[in-house]
């Protein structure tokens, strides 16, 4: 069977892989939805409400500045810490999904936190690949889009090779995506 399948075939294989997982894949999904929305809930609960109403560009910029000042420093620090936590949690979720797709059925809930032993490597990988995409985007819009696809597999490479360095994961992602970006 080829590496690239039809959409229907991929859906069928995904359903088969998720069938009978313990604990249910739904638990992992609910946890991720809560985690991904936690930052906006934190800001909504503890941030000061700001209504943006403008007629000129200057008014808009003044109101954006006021809105950013309304968010306190402790809330900004908490949001940053939460974003880092959720990023590593998302890495664990990707690892869980990859293992399920490979036929494993019984994975513990601790799979979600499996990225924390390599926390700084995950953060560094995301920062460096984001920086590379930004730099390519400075050239023109299209090179930026190509860069997004070029570095897309870096986290999956890190999942399979947690002992590899950040640069090696990015290089392997580039190699894997060469000639495959359109797919």
PDB file of C-alpha atoms in Angstrom:
ATOM      1  CA  UNK A   1       0.000   0.000   0.000  1.00  0.00           C
ATOM      2  CA  UNK A   2       1.365   3.402  -1.011  1.00  0.00           C
ATOM      3  CA  UNK A   3       2.284   6.191   1.357  1.00  0.00           C
ATOM      4  CA  UNK A   4      -0.444   8.459  -0.028  1.00  0.00           C
ATOM      5  CA  UNK A   5      -4.016   7.205   0.008  1.00  0.00           C
ATOM      6  CA  UNK A   6      -7.391   8.568  -0.904  1.00  0.00           C
ATOM      7  CA  UNK A   7      -9.292  10.645   1.616  1.00  0.00           C
ATOM      8  CA  UNK A   8     -11.838   7.848   2.076  1.00  0.00           C
ATOM      9  CA  UNK A   9      -9.098   5.298   2.731  1.00  0.00           C
ATOM     10  CA  UNK A  10      -7.448   7.596   5.283  1.00  0.00           C
ATOM     11  CA  UNK A  11     -10.787   8.097   7.079  1.00  0.00           C
ATOM     12  CA  UNK A  12     -11.433   4.346   7.159  1.00  0.00           C
ATOM     13  CA  UNK A  13      -7.970   3.617   8.566  1.00  0.00           C
ATOM     14  CA  UNK A  14      -8.324   6.397  11.156  1.00  0.00           C
ATOM     15  CA  UNK A  15     -11.676   5.021  12.357  1.00  0.00           C
ATOM     16  CA  UNK A  16     -10.189   1.532  12.644  1.00  0.00           C
ATOM     17  CA  UNK A  17      -7.203   2.864  14.586  1.00  0.00           C
ATOM     18  CA  UNK A  18      -9.401   4.799  17.048  1.00  0.00           C
ATOM     19  CA  UNK A  19     -11.819   1.921  17.573  1.00  0.00           C
ATOM     20  CA  UNK A  20     -11.344   0.268  20.956  1.00  0.00           C
ATOM     21  CA  UNK A  21      -8.723   2.646  22.335  1.00  0.00           C
ATOM     22  CA  UNK A  22      -8.429   2.643  26.128  1.00  0.00           C
ATOM     23  CA  UNK A  23      -8.973   5.175  27.532  1.00  0.00           C
ATOM     24  CA  UNK A  24     -11.248   6.460  24.809  1.00  0.00           C
ATOM     25  CA  UNK A  25      -9.722   8.953  22.364  1.00  0.00           C
ATOM     26  CA  UNK A  26     -12.647  11.231  23.298  1.00  0.00           C
ATOM     27  CA  UNK A  27     -11.118  11.823  26.752  1.00  0.00           C
ATOM     28  CA  UNK A  28      -7.877  12.995  25.170  1.00  0.00           C
ATOM     29  CA  UNK A  29      -9.818  15.245  22.792  1.00  0.00           C
ATOM     30  CA  UNK A  30     -11.840  16.849  25.594  1.00  0.00           C
ATOM     31  CA  UNK A  31      -8.693  17.513  27.622  1.00  0.00           C
ATOM     32  CA  UNK A  32      -7.061  19.180  24.614  1.00  0.00           C
ATOM     33  CA  UNK A  33     -10.108  21.361  23.897  1.00  0.00           C
ATOM     34  CA  UNK A  34     -10.082  22.561  27.502  1.00  0.00           C
ATOM     35  CA  UNK A  35      -6.307  23.155  27.440  1.00  0.00           C
ATOM     36  CA  UNK A  36      -6.393  25.015  24.121  1.00  0.00           C
ATOM     37  CA  UNK A  37      -9.145  27.340  25.375  1.00  0.00           C
ATOM     38  CA  UNK A  38      -7.724  27.876  28.870  1.00  0.00           C
ATOM     39  CA  UNK A  39      -5.719  30.981  27.922  1.00  0.00           C
ATOM     40  CA  UNK A  40      -8.724  32.800  26.487  1.00  0.00           C
ATOM     41  CA  UNK A  41     -10.799  31.807  29.529  1.00  0.00           C
ATOM     42  CA  UNK A  42      -8.038  33.088  31.817  1.00  0.00           C
ATOM     43  CA  UNK A  43      -7.975  36.424  30.014  1.00  0.00           C
ATOM     44  CA  UNK A  44     -11.785  36.662  30.017  1.00  0.00           C
ATOM     45  CA  UNK A  45     -11.979  35.942  33.754  1.00  0.00           C
ATOM     46  CA  UNK A  46      -9.146  38.119  34.995  1.00  0.00           C
ATOM     47  CA  UNK A  47      -8.558  40.672  32.240  1.00  0.00           C
ATOM     48  CA  UNK A  48     -10.345  43.981  32.160  1.00  0.00           C
ATOM     49  CA  UNK A  49     -12.943  44.187  29.420  1.00  0.00           C
ATOM     50  CA  UNK A  50     -12.159  46.640  26.630  1.00  0.00           C
ATOM     51  CA  UNK A  51     -14.614  47.542  23.908  1.00  0.00           C
ATOM     52  CA  UNK A  52     -13.056  48.581  20.629  1.00  0.00           C
ATOM     53  CA  UNK A  53     -15.051  51.232  18.779  1.00  0.00           C
ATOM     54  CA  UNK A  54     -13.264  53.433  16.268  1.00  0.00           C
ATOM     55  CA  UNK A  55     -13.772  55.605  13.234  1.00  0.00           C
ATOM     56  CA  UNK A  56     -10.170  56.503  12.419  1.00  0.00           C
ATOM     57  CA  UNK A  57      -6.928  54.565  12.300  1.00  0.00           C
ATOM     58  CA  UNK A  58      -5.521  56.661  15.173  1.00  0.00           C
ATOM     59  CA  UNK A  59      -8.506  55.796  17.380  1.00  0.00           C
ATOM     60  CA  UNK A  60      -8.028  52.104  16.592  1.00  0.00           C
ATOM     61  CA  UNK A  61      -4.329  52.236  17.520  1.00  0.00           C
ATOM     62  CA  UNK A  62      -5.115  54.117  20.762  1.00  0.00           C
ATOM     63  CA  UNK A  63      -7.709  51.522  21.716  1.00  0.00           C
ATOM     64  CA  UNK A  64      -5.409  48.603  20.907  1.00  0.00           C
ATOM     65  CA  UNK A  65      -2.745  50.186  23.129  1.00  0.00           C
ATOM     66  CA  UNK A  66      -5.317  50.685  25.908  1.00  0.00           C
ATOM     67  CA  UNK A  67      -6.475  47.069  25.553  1.00  0.00           C
ATOM     68  CA  UNK A  68      -2.926  45.734  25.827  1.00  0.00           C
ATOM     69  CA  UNK A  69      -2.282  47.907  28.892  1.00  0.00           C
ATOM     70  CA  UNK A  70      -5.485  46.587  30.531  1.00  0.00           C
ATOM     71  CA  UNK A  71      -3.933  43.132  30.765  1.00  0.00           C
ATOM     72  CA  UNK A  72      -1.838  43.014  33.912  1.00  0.00           C
ATOM     73  CA  UNK A  73       1.750  41.747  34.043  1.00  0.00           C
ATOM     74  CA  UNK A  74       0.873  38.715  36.221  1.00  0.00           C
ATOM     75  CA  UNK A  75      -1.843  37.789  33.720  1.00  0.00           C
ATOM     76  CA  UNK A  76       0.645  38.116  30.844  1.00  0.00           C
ATOM     77  CA  UNK A  77       3.145  35.895  32.677  1.00  0.00           C
ATOM     78  CA  UNK A  78       0.408  33.361  33.466  1.00  0.00           C
ATOM     79  CA  UNK A  79      -0.705  33.402  29.819  1.00  0.00           C
ATOM     80  CA  UNK A  80       2.855  32.803  28.613  1.00  0.00           C
ATOM     81  CA  UNK A  81       3.365  29.941  31.077  1.00  0.00           C
ATOM     82  CA  UNK A  82       0.028  28.450  30.049  1.00  0.00           C
ATOM     83  CA  UNK A  83       0.916  28.766  26.347  1.00  0.00           C
ATOM     84  CA  UNK A  84       4.206  26.908  26.950  1.00  0.00           C
ATOM     85  CA  UNK A  85       2.390  24.228  28.960  1.00  0.00           C
ATOM     86  CA  UNK A  86      -0.296  23.794  26.295  1.00  0.00           C
ATOM     87  CA  UNK A  87       2.361  23.622  23.569  1.00  0.00           C
ATOM     88  CA  UNK A  88       4.052  20.707  25.309  1.00  0.00           C
ATOM     89  CA  UNK A  89       0.658  19.126  26.042  1.00  0.00           C
ATOM     90  CA  UNK A  90      -0.154  19.394  22.309  1.00  0.00           C
ATOM     91  CA  UNK A  91       3.136  17.610  21.582  1.00  0.00           C
ATOM     92  CA  UNK A  92       1.965  14.763  23.846  1.00  0.00           C
ATOM     93  CA  UNK A  93      -1.384  14.703  22.047  1.00  0.00           C
ATOM     94  CA  UNK A  94       0.378  14.473  18.668  1.00  0.00           C
ATOM     95  CA  UNK A  95       2.489  11.629  20.077  1.00  0.00           C
ATOM     96  CA  UNK A  96      -0.683   9.893  21.282  1.00  0.00           C
ATOM     97  CA  UNK A  97      -2.326  10.288  17.849  1.00  0.00           C
ATOM     98  CA  UNK A  98       0.771   8.986  16.079  1.00  0.00           C
ATOM     99  CA  UNK A  99       0.948   5.930  18.331  1.00  0.00           C
ATOM    100  CA  UNK A 100      -2.779   5.242  17.813  1.00  0.00           C
ATOM    101  CA  UNK A 101      -2.297   5.530  14.035  1.00  0.00           C
ATOM    102  CA  UNK A 102       0.452   2.920  14.325  1.00  0.00           C
ATOM    103  CA  UNK A 103      -1.952   0.435  15.898  1.00  0.00           C
ATOM    104  CA  UNK A 104      -1.392   0.869  19.632  1.00  0.00           C
ATOM    105  CA  UNK A 105      -4.676   0.650  21.522  1.00  0.00           C
ATOM    106  CA  UNK A 106      -3.949   0.955  25.231  1.00  0.00           C
ATOM    107  CA  UNK A 107      -2.153   4.175  26.044  1.00  0.00           C
ATOM    108  CA  UNK A 108      -2.359   5.851  29.423  1.00  0.00           C
ATOM    109  CA  UNK A 109      -3.559   9.381  30.044  1.00  0.00           C
ATOM    110  CA  UNK A 110       0.063  10.116  30.972  1.00  0.00           C
ATOM    111  CA  UNK A 111       0.758  10.099  27.221  1.00  0.00           C
ATOM    112  CA  UNK A 112      -0.407  13.738  27.182  1.00  0.00           C
ATOM    113  CA  UNK A 113       2.447  14.789  29.468  1.00  0.00           C
ATOM    114  CA  UNK A 114       5.049  12.644  27.723  1.00  0.00           C
ATOM    115  CA  UNK A 115       6.734  15.749  26.265  1.00  0.00           C
ATOM    116  CA  UNK A 116       7.653  17.319  29.592  1.00  0.00           C
ATOM    117  CA  UNK A 117      11.003  15.486  29.943  1.00  0.00           C
ATOM    118  CA  UNK A 118      12.065  17.295  26.742  1.00  0.00           C
ATOM    119  CA  UNK A 119      10.148  20.523  27.511  1.00  0.00           C
ATOM    120  CA  UNK A 120      12.906  22.944  26.469  1.00  0.00           C
ATOM    121  CA  UNK A 121      13.662  20.992  23.308  1.00  0.00           C
ATOM    122  CA  UNK A 122       9.997  21.252  22.239  1.00  0.00           C
ATOM    123  CA  UNK A 123       9.873  24.976  23.068  1.00  0.00           C
ATOM    124  CA  UNK A 124      13.180  25.572  21.260  1.00  0.00           C
ATOM    125  CA  UNK A 125      12.022  23.622  18.210  1.00  0.00           C
ATOM    126  CA  UNK A 126       8.813  25.659  17.984  1.00  0.00           C
ATOM    127  CA  UNK A 127      10.658  28.951  18.458  1.00  0.00           C
ATOM    128  CA  UNK A 128      13.351  28.143  15.883  1.00  0.00           C
ATOM    129  CA  UNK A 129      10.951  26.816  13.251  1.00  0.00           C
ATOM    130  CA  UNK A 130       8.666  29.831  13.828  1.00  0.00           C
ATOM    131  CA  UNK A 131      11.637  32.165  13.481  1.00  0.00           C
ATOM    132  CA  UNK A 132      12.721  30.465  10.242  1.00  0.00           C
ATOM    133  CA  UNK A 133       9.210  30.782   8.813  1.00  0.00           C
ATOM    134  CA  UNK A 134       9.118  34.453   9.816  1.00  0.00           C
ATOM    135  CA  UNK A 135      12.485  35.123   8.168  1.00  0.00           C
ATOM    136  CA  UNK A 136      11.402  33.383   4.943  1.00  0.00           C
ATOM    137  CA  UNK A 137       8.166  35.398   5.059  1.00  0.00           C
ATOM    138  CA  UNK A 138      10.165  38.619   5.128  1.00  0.00           C
ATOM    139  CA  UNK A 139      11.427  37.799   1.633  1.00  0.00           C
ATOM    140  CA  UNK A 140       8.003  37.311   0.111  1.00  0.00           C
ATOM    141  CA  UNK A 141       4.702  35.728   1.046  1.00  0.00           C
ATOM    142  CA  UNK A 142       5.187  32.536  -1.033  1.00  0.00           C
ATOM    143  CA  UNK A 143       8.593  31.564   0.476  1.00  0.00           C
ATOM    144  CA  UNK A 144       6.952  31.902   3.906  1.00  0.00           C
ATOM    145  CA  UNK A 145       4.207  29.467   2.949  1.00  0.00           C
ATOM    146  CA  UNK A 146       6.776  27.040   1.549  1.00  0.00           C
ATOM    147  CA  UNK A 147       8.748  27.305   4.812  1.00  0.00           C
ATOM    148  CA  UNK A 148       5.647  26.412   6.851  1.00  0.00           C
ATOM    149  CA  UNK A 149       5.413  23.142   4.935  1.00  0.00           C
ATOM    150  CA  UNK A 150       9.183  22.605   4.994  1.00  0.00           C
ATOM    151  CA  UNK A 151       9.276  22.563   8.817  1.00  0.00           C
ATOM    152  CA  UNK A 152       5.858  20.967   9.379  1.00  0.00           C
ATOM    153  CA  UNK A 153       7.234  17.501  10.217  1.00  0.00           C
ATOM    154  CA  UNK A 154       9.857  18.667  12.738  1.00  0.00           C
ATOM    155  CA  UNK A 155       7.718  17.826  15.790  1.00  0.00           C
ATOM    156  CA  UNK A 156       6.835  14.396  14.390  1.00  0.00           C
ATOM    157  CA  UNK A 157      10.538  13.744  13.853  1.00  0.00           C
ATOM    158  CA  UNK A 158      11.173  14.758  17.474  1.00  0.00           C
ATOM    159  CA  UNK A 159       8.419  12.367  18.607  1.00  0.00           C
ATOM    160  CA  UNK A 160      10.216   9.468  16.931  1.00  0.00           C
ATOM    161  CA  UNK A 161      13.700  10.671  17.922  1.00  0.00           C
ATOM    162  CA  UNK A 162      13.539  12.528  21.272  1.00  0.00           C
ATOM    163  CA  UNK A 163      17.307  12.213  21.608  1.00  0.00           C
ATOM    164  CA  UNK A 164      17.935  14.243  18.422  1.00  0.00           C
ATOM    165  CA  UNK A 165      18.787  17.919  18.541  1.00  0.00           C
ATOM    166  CA  UNK A 166      16.551  20.718  17.305  1.00  0.00           C
ATOM    167  CA  UNK A 167      18.617  21.429  14.169  1.00  0.00           C
ATOM    168  CA  UNK A 168      18.684  17.748  13.224  1.00  0.00           C
ATOM    169  CA  UNK A 169      14.872  17.513  13.556  1.00  0.00           C
ATOM    170  CA  UNK A 170      14.421  20.588  11.363  1.00  0.00           C
ATOM    171  CA  UNK A 171      16.892  19.243   8.789  1.00  0.00           C
ATOM    172  CA  UNK A 172      15.109  15.893   8.700  1.00  0.00           C
ATOM    173  CA  UNK A 173      11.763  17.661   8.257  1.00  0.00           C
ATOM    174  CA  UNK A 174      13.223  19.553   5.285  1.00  0.00           C
ATOM    175  CA  UNK A 175      14.474  16.275   3.826  1.00  0.00           C
ATOM    176  CA  UNK A 176      11.130  14.512   4.324  1.00  0.00           C
ATOM    177  CA  UNK A 177       9.159  17.364   2.771  1.00  0.00           C
ATOM    178  CA  UNK A 178      11.419  17.806  -0.255  1.00  0.00           C
ATOM    179  CA  UNK A 179       9.172  17.145  -3.239  1.00  0.00           C
ATOM    180  CA  UNK A 180       6.157  16.464  -0.965  1.00  0.00           C
ATOM    181  CA  UNK A 181       4.964  19.954  -0.015  1.00  0.00           C
ATOM    182  CA  UNK A 182       2.054  19.886  -2.472  1.00  0.00           C
ATOM    183  CA  UNK A 183       0.815  16.619  -0.998  1.00  0.00           C
TER     184      UNK A 183
END
